[in-house]
Short mmCIF file of C-alpha atoms in Angstrom, two decimals:
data_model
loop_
_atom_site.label_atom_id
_atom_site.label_comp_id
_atom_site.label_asym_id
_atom_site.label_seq_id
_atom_site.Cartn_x
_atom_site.Cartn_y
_atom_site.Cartn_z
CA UNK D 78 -25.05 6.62 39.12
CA UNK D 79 -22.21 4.62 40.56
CA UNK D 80 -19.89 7.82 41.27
CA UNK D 81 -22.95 9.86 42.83
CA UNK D 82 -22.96 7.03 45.16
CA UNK D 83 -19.99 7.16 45.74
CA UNK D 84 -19.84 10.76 46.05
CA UNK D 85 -22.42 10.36 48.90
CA UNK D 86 -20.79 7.80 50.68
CA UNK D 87 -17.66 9.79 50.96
CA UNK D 88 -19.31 12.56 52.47
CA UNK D 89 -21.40 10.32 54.94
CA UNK D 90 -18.47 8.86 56.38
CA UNK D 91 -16.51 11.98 56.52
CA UNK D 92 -19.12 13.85 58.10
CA UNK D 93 -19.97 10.40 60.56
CA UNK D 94 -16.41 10.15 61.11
CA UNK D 95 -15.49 13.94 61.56
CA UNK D 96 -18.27 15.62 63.03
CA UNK D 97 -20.21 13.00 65.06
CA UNK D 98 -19.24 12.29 69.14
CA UNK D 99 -18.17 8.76 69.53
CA UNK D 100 -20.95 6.50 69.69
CA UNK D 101 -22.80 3.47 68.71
CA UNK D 102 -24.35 5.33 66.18
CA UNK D 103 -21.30 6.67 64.84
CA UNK D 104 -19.40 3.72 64.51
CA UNK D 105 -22.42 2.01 63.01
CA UNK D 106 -22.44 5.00 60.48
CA UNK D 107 -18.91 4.41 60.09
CA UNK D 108 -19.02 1.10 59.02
CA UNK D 109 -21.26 1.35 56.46
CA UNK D 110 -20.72 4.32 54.62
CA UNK D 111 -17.30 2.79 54.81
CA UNK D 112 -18.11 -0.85 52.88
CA UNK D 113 -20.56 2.07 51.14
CA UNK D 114 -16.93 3.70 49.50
CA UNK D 115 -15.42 0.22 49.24
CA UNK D 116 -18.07 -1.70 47.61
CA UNK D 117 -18.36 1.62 44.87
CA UNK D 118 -14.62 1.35 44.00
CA UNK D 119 -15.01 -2.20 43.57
CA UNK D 120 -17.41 -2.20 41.07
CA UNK D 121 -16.11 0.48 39.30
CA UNK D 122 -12.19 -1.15 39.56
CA UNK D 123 -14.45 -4.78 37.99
CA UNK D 124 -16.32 -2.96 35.21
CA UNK D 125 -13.03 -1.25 34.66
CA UNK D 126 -11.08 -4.09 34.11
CA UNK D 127 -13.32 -7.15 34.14
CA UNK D 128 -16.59 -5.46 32.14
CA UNK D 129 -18.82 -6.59 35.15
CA UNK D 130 -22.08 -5.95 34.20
CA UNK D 131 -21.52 -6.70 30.36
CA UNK D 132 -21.60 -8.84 28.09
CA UNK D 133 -20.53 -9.76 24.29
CA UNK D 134 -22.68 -9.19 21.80
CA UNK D 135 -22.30 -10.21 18.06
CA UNK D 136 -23.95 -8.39 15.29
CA UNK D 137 -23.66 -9.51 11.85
CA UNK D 138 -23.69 -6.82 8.25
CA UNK D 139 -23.72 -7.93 5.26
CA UNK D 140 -23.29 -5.71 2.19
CA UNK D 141 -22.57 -6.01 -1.35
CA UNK D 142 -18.88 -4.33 -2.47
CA UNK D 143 -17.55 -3.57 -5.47
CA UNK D 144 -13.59 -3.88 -7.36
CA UNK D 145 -11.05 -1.04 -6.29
CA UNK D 146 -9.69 -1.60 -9.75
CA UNK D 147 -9.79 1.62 -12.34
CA UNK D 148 -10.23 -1.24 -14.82
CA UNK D 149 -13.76 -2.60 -14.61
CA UNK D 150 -12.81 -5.22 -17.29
CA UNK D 151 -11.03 -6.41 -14.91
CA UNK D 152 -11.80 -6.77 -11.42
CA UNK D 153 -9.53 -7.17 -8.38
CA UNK D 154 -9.67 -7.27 -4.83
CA UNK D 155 -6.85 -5.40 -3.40
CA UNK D 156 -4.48 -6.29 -0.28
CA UNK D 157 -2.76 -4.45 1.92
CA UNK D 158 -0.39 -5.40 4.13
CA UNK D 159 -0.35 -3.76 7.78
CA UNK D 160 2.85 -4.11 9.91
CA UNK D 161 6.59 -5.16 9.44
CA UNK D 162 6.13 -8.52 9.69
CA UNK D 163 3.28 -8.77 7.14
CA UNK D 164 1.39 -11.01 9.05
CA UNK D 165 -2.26 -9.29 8.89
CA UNK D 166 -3.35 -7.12 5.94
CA UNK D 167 -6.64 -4.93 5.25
CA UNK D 168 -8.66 -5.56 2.23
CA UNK D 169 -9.55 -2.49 -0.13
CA UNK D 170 -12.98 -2.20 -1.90
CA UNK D 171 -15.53 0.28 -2.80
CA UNK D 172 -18.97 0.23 -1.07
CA UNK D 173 -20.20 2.16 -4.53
CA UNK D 174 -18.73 2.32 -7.66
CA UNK D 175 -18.84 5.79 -7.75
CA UNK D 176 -16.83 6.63 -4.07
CA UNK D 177 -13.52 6.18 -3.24
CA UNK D 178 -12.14 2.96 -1.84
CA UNK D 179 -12.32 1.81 1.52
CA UNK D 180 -10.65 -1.28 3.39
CA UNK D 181 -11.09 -3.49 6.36
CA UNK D 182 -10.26 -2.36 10.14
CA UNK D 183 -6.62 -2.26 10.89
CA UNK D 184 -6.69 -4.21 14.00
CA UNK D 185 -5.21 -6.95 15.09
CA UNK D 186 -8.32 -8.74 16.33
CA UNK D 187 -10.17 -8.27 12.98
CA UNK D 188 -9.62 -11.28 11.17
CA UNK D 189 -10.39 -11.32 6.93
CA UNK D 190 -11.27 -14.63 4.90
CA UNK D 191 -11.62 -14.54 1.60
CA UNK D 192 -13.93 -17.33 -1.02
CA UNK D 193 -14.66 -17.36 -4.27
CA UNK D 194 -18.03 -18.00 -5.46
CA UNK D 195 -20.23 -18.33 -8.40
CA UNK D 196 -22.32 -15.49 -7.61
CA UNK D 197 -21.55 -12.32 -10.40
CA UNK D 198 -21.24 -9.80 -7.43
CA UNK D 199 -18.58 -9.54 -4.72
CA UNK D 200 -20.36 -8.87 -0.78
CA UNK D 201 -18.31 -8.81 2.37
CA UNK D 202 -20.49 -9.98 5.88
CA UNK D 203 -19.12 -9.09 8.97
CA UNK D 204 -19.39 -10.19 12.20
CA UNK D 205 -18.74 -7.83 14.72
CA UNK D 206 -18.45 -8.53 18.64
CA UNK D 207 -18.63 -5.60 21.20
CA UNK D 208 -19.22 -5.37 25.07
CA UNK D 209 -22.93 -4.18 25.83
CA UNK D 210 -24.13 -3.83 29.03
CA UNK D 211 -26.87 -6.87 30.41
CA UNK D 212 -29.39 -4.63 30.90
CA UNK D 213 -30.72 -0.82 31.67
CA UNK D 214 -29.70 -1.19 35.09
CA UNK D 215 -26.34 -1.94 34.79
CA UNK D 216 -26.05 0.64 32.16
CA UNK D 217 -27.64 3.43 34.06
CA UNK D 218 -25.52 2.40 37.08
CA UNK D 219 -21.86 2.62 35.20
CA UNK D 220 -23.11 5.70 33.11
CA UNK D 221 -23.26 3.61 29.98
CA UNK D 222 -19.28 3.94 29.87
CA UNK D 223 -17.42 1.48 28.07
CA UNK D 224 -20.59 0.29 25.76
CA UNK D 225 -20.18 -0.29 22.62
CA UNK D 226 -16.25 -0.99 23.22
CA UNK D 227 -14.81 -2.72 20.23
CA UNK D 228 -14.12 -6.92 20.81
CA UNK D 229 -12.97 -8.52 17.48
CA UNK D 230 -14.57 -8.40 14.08
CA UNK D 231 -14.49 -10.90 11.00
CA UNK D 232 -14.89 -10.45 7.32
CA UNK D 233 -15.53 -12.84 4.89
CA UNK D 234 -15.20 -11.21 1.52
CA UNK D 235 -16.97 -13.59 -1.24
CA UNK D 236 -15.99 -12.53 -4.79
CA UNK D 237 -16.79 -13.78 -7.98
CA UNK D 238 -14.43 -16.45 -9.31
CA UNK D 239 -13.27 -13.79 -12.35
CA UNK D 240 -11.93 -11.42 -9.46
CA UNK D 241 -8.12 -11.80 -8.92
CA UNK D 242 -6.56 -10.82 -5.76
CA UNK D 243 -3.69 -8.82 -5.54
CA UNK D 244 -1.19 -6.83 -3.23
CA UNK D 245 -1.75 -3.10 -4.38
CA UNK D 246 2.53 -3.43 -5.22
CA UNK D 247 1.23 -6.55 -7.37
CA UNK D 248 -1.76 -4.36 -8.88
CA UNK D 249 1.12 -1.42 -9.85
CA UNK D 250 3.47 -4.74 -11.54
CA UNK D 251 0.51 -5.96 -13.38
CA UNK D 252 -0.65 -2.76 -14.95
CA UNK D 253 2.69 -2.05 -16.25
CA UNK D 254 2.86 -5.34 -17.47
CA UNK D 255 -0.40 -4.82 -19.05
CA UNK D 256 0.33 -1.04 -20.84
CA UNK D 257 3.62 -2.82 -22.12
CA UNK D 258 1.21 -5.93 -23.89
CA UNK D 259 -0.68 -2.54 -25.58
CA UNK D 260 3.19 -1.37 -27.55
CA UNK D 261 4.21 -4.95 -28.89
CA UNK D 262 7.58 -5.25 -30.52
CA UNK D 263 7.62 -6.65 -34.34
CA UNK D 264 8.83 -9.99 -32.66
CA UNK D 265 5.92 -10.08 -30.41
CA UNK D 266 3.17 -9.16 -32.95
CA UNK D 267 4.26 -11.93 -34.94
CA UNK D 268 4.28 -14.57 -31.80
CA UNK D 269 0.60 -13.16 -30.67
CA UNK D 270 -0.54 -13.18 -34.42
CA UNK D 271 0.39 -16.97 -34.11
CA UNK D 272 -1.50 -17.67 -30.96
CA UNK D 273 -4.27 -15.82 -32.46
CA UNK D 274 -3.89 -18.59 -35.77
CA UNK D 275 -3.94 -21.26 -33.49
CA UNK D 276 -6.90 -20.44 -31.06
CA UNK D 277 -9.02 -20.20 -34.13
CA UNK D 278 -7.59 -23.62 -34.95
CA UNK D 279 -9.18 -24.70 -31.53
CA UNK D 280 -12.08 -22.92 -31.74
CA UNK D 281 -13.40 -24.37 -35.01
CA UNK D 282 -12.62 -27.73 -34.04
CA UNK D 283 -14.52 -27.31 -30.92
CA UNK D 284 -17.33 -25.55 -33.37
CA UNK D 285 -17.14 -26.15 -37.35
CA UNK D 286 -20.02 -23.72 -37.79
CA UNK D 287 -17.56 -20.90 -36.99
CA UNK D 288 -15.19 -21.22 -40.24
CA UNK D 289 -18.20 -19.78 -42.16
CA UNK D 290 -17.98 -16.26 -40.11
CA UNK D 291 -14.45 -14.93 -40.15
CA UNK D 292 -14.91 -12.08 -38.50
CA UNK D 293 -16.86 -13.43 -35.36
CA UNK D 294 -13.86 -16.53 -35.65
CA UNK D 295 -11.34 -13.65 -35.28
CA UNK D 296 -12.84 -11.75 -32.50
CA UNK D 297 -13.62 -14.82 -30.32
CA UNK D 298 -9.75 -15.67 -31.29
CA UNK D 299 -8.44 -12.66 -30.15
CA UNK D 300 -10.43 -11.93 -27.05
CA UNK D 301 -9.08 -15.77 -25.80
CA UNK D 302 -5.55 -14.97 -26.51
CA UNK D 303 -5.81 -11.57 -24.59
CA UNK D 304 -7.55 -13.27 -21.51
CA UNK D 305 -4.87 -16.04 -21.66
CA UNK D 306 -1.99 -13.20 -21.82
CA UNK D 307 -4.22 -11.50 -18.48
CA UNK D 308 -3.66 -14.70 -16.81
CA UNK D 309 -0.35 -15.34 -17.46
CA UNK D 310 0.29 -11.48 -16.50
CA UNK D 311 -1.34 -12.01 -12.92
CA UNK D 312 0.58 -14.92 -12.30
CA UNK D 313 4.05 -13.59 -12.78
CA UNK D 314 3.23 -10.95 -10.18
CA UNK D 315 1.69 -12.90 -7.85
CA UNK D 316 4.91 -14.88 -7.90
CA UNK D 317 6.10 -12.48 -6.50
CA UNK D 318 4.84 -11.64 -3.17
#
């Protein structure tokens, strides 16, 4: 609307200014299809550069995600890092288990927080602000340009506590790391068949009722050590940043 006004007041005062005798009239004509042209680039120049006639508003999404990680024994929440200086970093996740991975906006004004919870299921909620015009006036007048325009945005990602999070270079470490713990030398079959001995030691002590069923003693054993040797596995990469 605001450039057919204008449009019109550019060809009032040419026309007043071109083709009319000088008169009262004329220069009356003049003057106001002149503030007429003025007053349009004005608003236009502020709703250019100052949004005048919008405001920010704030939605909020919330949506349950799910781990990047091939391994669902073991879920992760990966991160990114965007830029040379490493300061900001996208998060990648999967909005369904069954499509590929997607990650947070790459933008500096997005701005990520992560928390652990004790919820079994990971959700991120965002809060997204963007410049919307006060009302249909204003957006009928400025030809609804600029709405919708992208403000800032932030993501809190809440993830169960049993979700580690790792740099995708951190992710490739630890499942080498991991794939090496499946070929065991001699040396280390013998040191793991220890632990084993020894968390079974704990694990009747904790529960004498257990030394009566081997076989549920050994698998309880086991699965322990192999979550302890997962730990300890995640936090030599993450030493390493």
């Amino acid at each position: 609307m605001i450039l057919w006004f204008l449009g019109l007041m550019v060809i009032g005062l040419y026309l007043s200014f071109i083709m009319m005798h000088r008169s009262l009239k004329r220069t009356a004509l003049i003057i106001v299809f002149g503030i007429g042209v003025v007053g349009s680039l004005l608003l236009i120049t502020l709703n250019d550069n100052a949004h005048f006639g919008m405001v920010k508003r704030t939605t909020t999404d919330e949506q349950t995600i799910y781990t990047a990680s091939p391994n669902a024994q073991m879920p992760m929440l990966l991160k990114q890092t965007v830029g040379t200086a490493g300061k900001h970093a996208v998060y990648i996740y999967k909005t369904d288990p069954k499509k590929k991975a997607v990650h947070t906006k790459a933008d500096l004004a997005v701005r990520n927080k992560v928390v652990k919870t004790s919820d079994t299921t990971a959700s991120l909620t965002s809060k997204t602000t963007r410049w919307e015009y006060q009302n249909a006036f204003y957006g009928a007048l400025f030809n609804h340009e600029g709405a919708g325009q992208f403000v800032s945005q932030h993501n809190q990602l809440a993830i169960p506590k049993s979700w580690f999070v790792l740099t995708t270079t951190q992710a490739k470490q630890l499942s080498s790391k991991l794939k090496a713990l499946q070929h065991p030398t001699a040396q280390q079959k013998a040191a793991l068949a220890k632990k084993v001995k020894a968390k079974a030691a704990e694990l009747i002590k904790a529960d004498p009722k257990l030394a009566a069923d081997q076989t549920t003693l050994m698998k309880q054993a086991q699965k322990a050590v192999q979550q302890e040797l997962i730990q300890q596995a995640v936090q030599d990469v993450q030493q390493h940043k």
